[in-house]
């Protein structure tokens, strides 16, 4: 601006000078002017428009004082300037500022050129410059005029119109569009419309195209602008697996979390950036899971190769799916197979694992006893399920051996004799055998074996004596034990010996007099022995250990004992005697005669046990003979009422104990015979009292027996009779009372009465059975 103002000032100044000069002296210095020249529009700076000379007068050869100057222009412009080209020759050139434009600027400029030479002469002339039109290149309009246009095209879009180029020609001529480089999938139409010619694939095609659009006018002038076409990526591709491995091998029984496979995939849409993908297992699977974001396949469940279904099908197939969006994106699936390898994780199991076996003692060495191989190892792989039998142990295991470690057959190596002190008491051998995996880590189990050595009955029973002799009194009670036999054998464990009588146990009258306790060997008698019949029994007893028997003889000597009672006659007798019979008379000449099979005739003793009231009767001799007479001992006296009975019933006891020492009497080796005598006293037919002649009682004593003894039985007998009578009466009363008082169904109560005056005790026990027990005190 400032510059421009300065120029204007300068021009004004020049104009003023010019006016002054013109008003002064004016000569024709500018040769060739006025003139008209042309200049093409758009000429660059320095383009010569017109050339002229300054004519200097010969007087002033010094030259010009003021160079030719454009002092004014109509219209005003600075588009021209004057420059010297030497020898007073000048030309008008374009300044290029502004550039002349035919279409927008005035088409003619009048330049007023002033010059003054050194002599002071001036000249002012006009140069008319006509701007000539020149064909100009077309121009782009709109955005394309000011920038590189960016066009975005979605991949996968069908060919379409993507942009309209806007260009114009200054001359308004018809324009042509063209496009470079040639092999691009775009075309531009006459109208300037740009079309894509294909469907773009971001993943295959270039992502960016630079199209040079050239617009050309009919004269061939052209302009070119670049259009940048960018292909926009869209999610149109399915992800694919980059993991090529489809088969994996893992051992069974891996802990949860163990990584099996690292499945990776790629989404072509994501190009080089890491893909965000989602993994899943399609088939339902209880063994594995996949990390949805990393694709790492892990063990989640127990994988047991030895159990169904893996036992049969050790390959697990999984459909792995990968998606590029958690919902409704593109997905791919692949099948991977995991092969489960067996490991040795099971010990051999035996069923049964406990064995019981019996073997006879003295079984020959080397005999097969047991097959222990009921074992199985469920590990699938044959390298993992082999096992062997080892480690036979247990007390006494040296008697046994395993035939081989493979077979599991147990054999005996020693014959076991139970009677051998080394083996004594061992009947059952408890052994263990280990059944062990051959493969590491040698899992094992125990087998328990109980071998019972069955005793064999090898030895015969042996009686403690070769024969036995028992001395037995003949009166021994039935059921008594008379002796014992005993036998043993050497078998271990000790045999149970059973005894029996195999011969000689009976007599003509009894088939079995003897009995032997089968377990104890006690010999007992079942019937009475009678020395008088058999003095000696010879039995054969047998001892049996159930298989083997031995016999021994037992001699039973029957010892003589006073076991026979005196037998006297007459046994019963009735006598009548006159009341006046003289004392000392052998009544009616009666005598009893006794005999005893096992007693001396002199051992008898006679006494009247009962009925001898007032002791009227006695036997003489009272002892020492096998015969004795009945003697009247005292006279009867009915007058003074001393005697009242007219009938006597005498119980005479005859014992055979007379000669026995006192010691034996206690052992009851006394036998008593009885004789019953009935004596009726006949009263005198007349009342005449005859004088009784004096008499002498002759008592013949043949041994030292006390005479007074016979009173005692007499008194007891008499008293007993009286008591019996009373007892009977009371019993009758009681029976009546019981009948009237007791209910039919008895009660378990007890009643006891004491009848004080009669000194009798009646007890009723256990009336439920209506039993009455009478007890006399
Ligand atoms: C899975 O594979 C990828 C790439 O190969 C790796 O970066 C990553 O660490 C792997 N993951 C595992 C758990 O191995
Ligand atoms: C039995 O198994 C054990 C342990 O694996 C091994 O040491 C031994 O050699 C095996 N014996 C035989 C006869 O195979
Ligand atoms: C009584 O004993 C004598 C020998 O003392 C004998 O001769 C006689 O036969 C015996 N009488 C009777 C009945 O046994």
Coordinates of C-alpha atoms and ligand atoms in Angstrom, one line a residue, residues 593-595 601 626, ligand 3:
X593 CA -35.1 -170.0 113.0
X594 CA -33.1 -167.6 110.9
X595 CA -30.6 -167.9 108.2
X601 CA -25.4 -168.0 112.2
X626 CA -29.7 -168.8 114.5
Ligands
LIG3 C1 -28.2 -173.1 112.7 O1 -26.8 -173.2 112.9 C2 -26.2 -174.5 112.9 C3 -24.7 -174.4 113.2 O2 -24.4 -173.4 114.1 C4 -26.6 -175.2 111.6 O3 -26.1 -176.5 111.7 C5 -28.0 -175.2 111.4 O4 -28.3 -175.7 110.1 C6 -28.6 -173.8 111.4 N1 -30.0 -173.8 111.2 C7 -30.6 -173.1 110.2 C8 -32.1 -173.1 110.1 O5 -29.9 -172.6 109.3

